[in-house]
Amino acid sequence: MRYRCNWLCAILAVPVLVVTTVRADDQDTIDYRQHIMKGLNAQSAILGQIVAGAVPNDQLAQHLDALASIASTALKSFEPKVAGGESKPAVWNDWADFSKRMNEFSQKAAHAAKLAHAQGPDAAMTSMMEALTCKSCHDVYRTEKK
Amino acid sequence: MRYRCNWLCAILAVPVLVVTTVRADDQDTIDYRQHIMKGLNAQSAILGQIVAGAVPNDQLAQHLDALASIASTALKSFEPKVAGGESKPAVWNDWADFSKRMNEFSQKAAHAAKLAHAQGPDAAMTSMMEALTCKSCHDVYRTEKK
């Protein structure tokens, strides 16, 4: 009887486990890109503070380094086609445009960081502002959760 | 009468403006270090996902670059002695220890990043774990807001 129950339980349990595993993986994928976006958000907030003169600009190059490093990881985190989180389906439906924008963001952030190291914070300001086109992308590809 | 009121208003307004300005500056200082901590938190969460095998490790070096860049900015954000946020007074009362730990964290994060670039993600794991001593520092210097 116990043997039968074990088999029955195993048969019943397998689909549940499979579904759970798939869901967990999907949530991991969503969490990953959301952590990346949170990291970008934190650096953008700091850059905003620097532009506003609310905090000193003497660490601008390091903050741009961080922005550039995080930006360089963002596109790959969206490669698994897992809908959910705050991503609109357009991310995958318009992948060519989405990935073009992401790559441009990453390149511009790296350029601004390079400039800040080579020529100082003031020289990097224009490039930095050109890199931070967050809103134009979010308007198309993000459904912001209130 | 209007002239007098203007003067009176100006006299009354000045202390208010001064107080407001000081408070705004302090909040900016607190916001700055909190943005930095949020950035560190986001990267740590990602590193945790990588260690757990929840996401691929192929971007580990870039995430460690980001961690190291942010870590390099953290100590300076605490230099203004502005209590508040989640910082315990011990940050400034035990500055020698606090700054020693912060510098070590920054150096270890940079070392792990270097190792990940030079020898690959697996080789960087031990150094990365040694860098992430967040809790031991938070236990002493942070009052976590629930």
Coordinates of N, CA and C in Angstrom, one line a residue, chain A residues 31-106:
Chain A
D31 N 13.8 38.6 -12.0 CA 14.5 39.3 -10.9 C 15.9 39.8 -11.4
Y32 N 16.5 39.0 -12.2 CA 17.9 39.4 -12.7 C 17.8 40.8 -13.4
R33 N 16.9 40.9 -14.4 CA 16.9 42.1 -15.2 C 16.4 43.3 -14.3
Q34 N 15.5 43.0 -13.3 CA 15.0 44.0 -12.4 C 16.1 44.5 -11.5
H35 N 17.0 43.6 -11.0 CA 18.1 44.0 -10.2 C 19.1 45.0 -11.1
I36 N 19.2 44.6 -12.3 CA 20.1 45.4 -13.2 C 19.4 46.8 -13.4
M37 N 18.1 46.8 -13.6 CA 17.4 48.1 -13.7 C 17.5 49.0 -12.4
K38 N 17.4 48.3 -11.3 CA 17.5 49.0 -10.0 C 18.9 49.6 -9.9
G39 N 19.9 48.8 -10.3 CA 21.3 49.3 -10.3 C 21.5 50.6 -11.1
L40 N 20.9 50.5 -12.3 CA 20.9 51.7 -13.3 C 20.2 52.8 -12.6
N41 N 19.1 52.6 -12.0 CA 18.3 53.6 -11.4 C 19.0 54.3 -10.3
A42 N 19.7 53.5 -9.5 CA 20.5 54.1 -8.4 C 21.6 55.0 -8.9
Q43 N 22.3 54.6 -9.9 CA 23.4 55.4 -10.5 C 22.8 56.6 -11.2
S44 N 21.7 56.5 -11.9 CA 21.0 57.6 -12.5 C 20.6 58.7 -11.5
A45 N 20.1 58.2 -10.4 CA 19.7 59.1 -9.3 C 20.9 59.9 -8.8
I46 N 22.0 59.2 -8.7 CA 23.2 59.9 -8.2 C 23.7 60.9 -9.3
L47 N 23.7 60.5 -10.5 CA 24.1 61.5 -11.6 C 23.2 62.7 -11.6
G48 N 21.9 62.4 -11.3 CA 20.9 63.6 -11.2 C 21.3 64.5 -10.1
Q49 N 21.7 63.9 -9.0 CA 22.1 64.7 -7.8 C 23.3 65.6 -8.2
I50 N 24.3 64.9 -8.9 CA 25.5 65.7 -9.3 C 25.1 66.8 -10.2
V51 N 24.3 66.5 -11.2 CA 23.9 67.6 -12.2 C 23.2 68.7 -11.4
A52 N 22.4 68.4 -10.5 CA 21.7 69.4 -9.7 C 22.6 70.1 -8.7
G53 N 23.8 69.7 -8.6 CA 24.7 70.3 -7.6 C 24.4 69.9 -6.2
A54 N 23.6 68.9 -6.0 CA 23.2 68.5 -4.6 C 24.3 67.8 -3.9
V55 N 25.2 67.1 -4.7 CA 26.4 66.4 -4.1 C 27.6 66.8 -5.0
P56 N 28.8 66.6 -4.4 CA 30.0 67.0 -5.2 C 30.1 66.1 -6.5
N57 N 30.8 66.6 -7.4 CA 31.0 65.9 -8.7 C 32.4 65.1 -8.7
D58 N 33.1 65.1 -7.6 CA 34.4 64.5 -7.6 C 34.5 63.0 -7.8
Q59 N 33.3 62.3 -7.7 CA 33.3 60.9 -8.0 C 32.5 60.5 -9.3
L60 N 32.3 61.5 -10.1 CA 31.5 61.3 -11.3 C 32.0 60.2 -12.2
A61 N 33.3 60.2 -12.4 CA 33.9 59.2 -13.2 C 33.6 57.7 -12.7
Q62 N 33.7 57.6 -11.4 CA 33.4 56.2 -10.8 C 31.9 55.9 -10.9
H63 N 31.1 56.9 -10.8 CA 29.6 56.6 -11.0 C 29.3 56.2 -12.4
L64 N 30.0 56.9 -13.3 CA 29.8 56.6 -14.8 C 30.4 55.2 -15.1
D65 N 31.5 54.9 -14.4 CA 32.1 53.5 -14.6 C 31.0 52.5 -14.2
A66 N 30.4 52.7 -13.1 CA 29.4 51.8 -12.6 C 28.2 51.7 -13.5
L67 N 27.8 52.9 -14.0 CA 26.6 53.0 -14.9 C 27.0 52.2 -16.2
A68 N 28.2 52.4 -16.7 CA 28.6 51.7 -17.9 C 28.7 50.2 -17.8
S69 N 29.3 49.8 -16.6 CA 29.4 48.3 -16.4 C 28.0 47.7 -16.3
I70 N 27.1 48.3 -15.5 CA 25.7 47.8 -15.4 C 25.0 47.8 -16.8
A71 N 25.2 48.9 -17.5 CA 24.5 49.0 -18.8 C 25.0 47.9 -19.8
S72 N 26.3 47.5 -19.6 CA 26.8 46.5 -20.5 C 26.2 45.2 -20.3
T73 N 25.6 45.0 -19.1 CA 25.0 43.7 -18.8 C 23.5 43.6 -19.1
A74 N 22.9 44.8 -19.4 CA 21.4 44.8 -19.4 C 20.8 44.0 -20.6
L75 N 21.3 44.2 -21.8 CA 20.7 43.6 -23.0 C 20.6 42.1 -22.8
K76 N 21.7 41.4 -22.3 CA 21.7 40.0 -22.2 C 20.7 39.5 -21.2
S77 N 20.4 40.3 -20.2 CA 19.4 39.9 -19.2 C 18.0 39.8 -19.8
F78 N 17.8 40.5 -20.9 CA 16.4 40.4 -21.6 C 16.4 39.3 -22.7
E79 N 17.5 38.7 -23.0 CA 17.6 37.7 -24.1 C 16.6 36.5 -23.8
P80 N 16.5 36.0 -22.6 CA 15.5 35.0 -22.4 C 14.1 35.6 -22.6
K81 N 13.3 35.0 -23.5 CA 12.0 35.7 -23.8 C 11.0 35.3 -22.7
V82 N 11.2 35.9 -21.6 CA 10.3 35.7 -20.4 C 9.5 37.0 -20.2
A83 N 8.2 37.0 -20.5 CA 7.4 38.1 -20.3 C 7.2 38.3 -18.8
G84 N 6.8 39.5 -18.4 CA 6.5 39.7 -16.9 C 7.3 40.8 -16.4
G85 N 7.2 41.0 -15.1 CA 7.8 42.2 -14.4 C 7.2 43.4 -15.0
E86 N 8.0 44.4 -15.4 CA 7.5 45.6 -16.0 C 7.8 45.7 -17.5
S87 N 8.2 44.6 -18.0 CA 8.5 44.6 -19.5 C 7.3 44.5 -20.3
K88 N 7.2 45.3 -21.3 CA 6.1 45.2 -22.3 C 6.5 44.1 -23.3
P89 N 5.5 43.4 -23.9 CA 5.9 42.4 -25.0 C 6.7 43.0 -26.1
A90 N 6.6 44.3 -26.3 CA 7.4 45.0 -27.3 C 8.9 44.7 -27.2
V91 N 9.4 44.5 -26.0 CA 10.8 44.2 -25.8 C 11.2 43.1 -26.8
W92 N 10.4 42.0 -26.9 CA 10.8 40.9 -27.7 C 10.2 41.0 -29.1
N93 N 9.0 41.6 -29.2 CA 8.4 41.8 -30.5 C 9.2 42.8 -31.4
D94 N 9.8 43.8 -30.8 CA 10.6 44.8 -31.5 C 12.1 44.7 -31.1
W95 N 12.6 43.4 -31.0 CA 13.9 43.2 -30.5 C 15.0 44.0 -31.2
A96 N 14.9 44.1 -32.5 CA 15.9 44.8 -33.2 C 16.0 46.3 -32.7
D97 N 14.9 46.9 -32.5 CA 14.9 48.3 -32.0 C 15.4 48.3 -30.5
F98 N 14.8 47.4 -29.7 CA 15.2 47.4 -28.3 C 16.7 47.1 -28.1
S99 N 17.2 46.2 -28.8 CA 18.6 45.9 -28.7 C 19.5 47.0 -29.2
K100 N 19.1 47.6 -30.3 CA 19.8 48.8 -30.8 C 19.9 49.9 -29.8
R101 N 18.8 50.2 -29.2 CA 18.8 51.2 -28.1 C 19.6 50.9 -26.9
M102 N 19.5 49.6 -26.5 CA 20.3 49.2 -25.3 C 21.8 49.3 -25.6
N103 N 22.2 48.8 -26.8 CA 23.6 48.9 -27.2 C 24.1 50.3 -27.3
E104 N 23.3 51.2 -27.8 CA 23.6 52.6 -27.9 C 23.8 53.2 -26.5
F105 N 22.9 52.9 -25.6 CA 23.0 53.3 -24.2 C 24.3 52.9 -23.6
S106 N 24.6 51.6 -23.7 CA 25.8 51.0 -23.2 C 27.0 51.7 -23.7

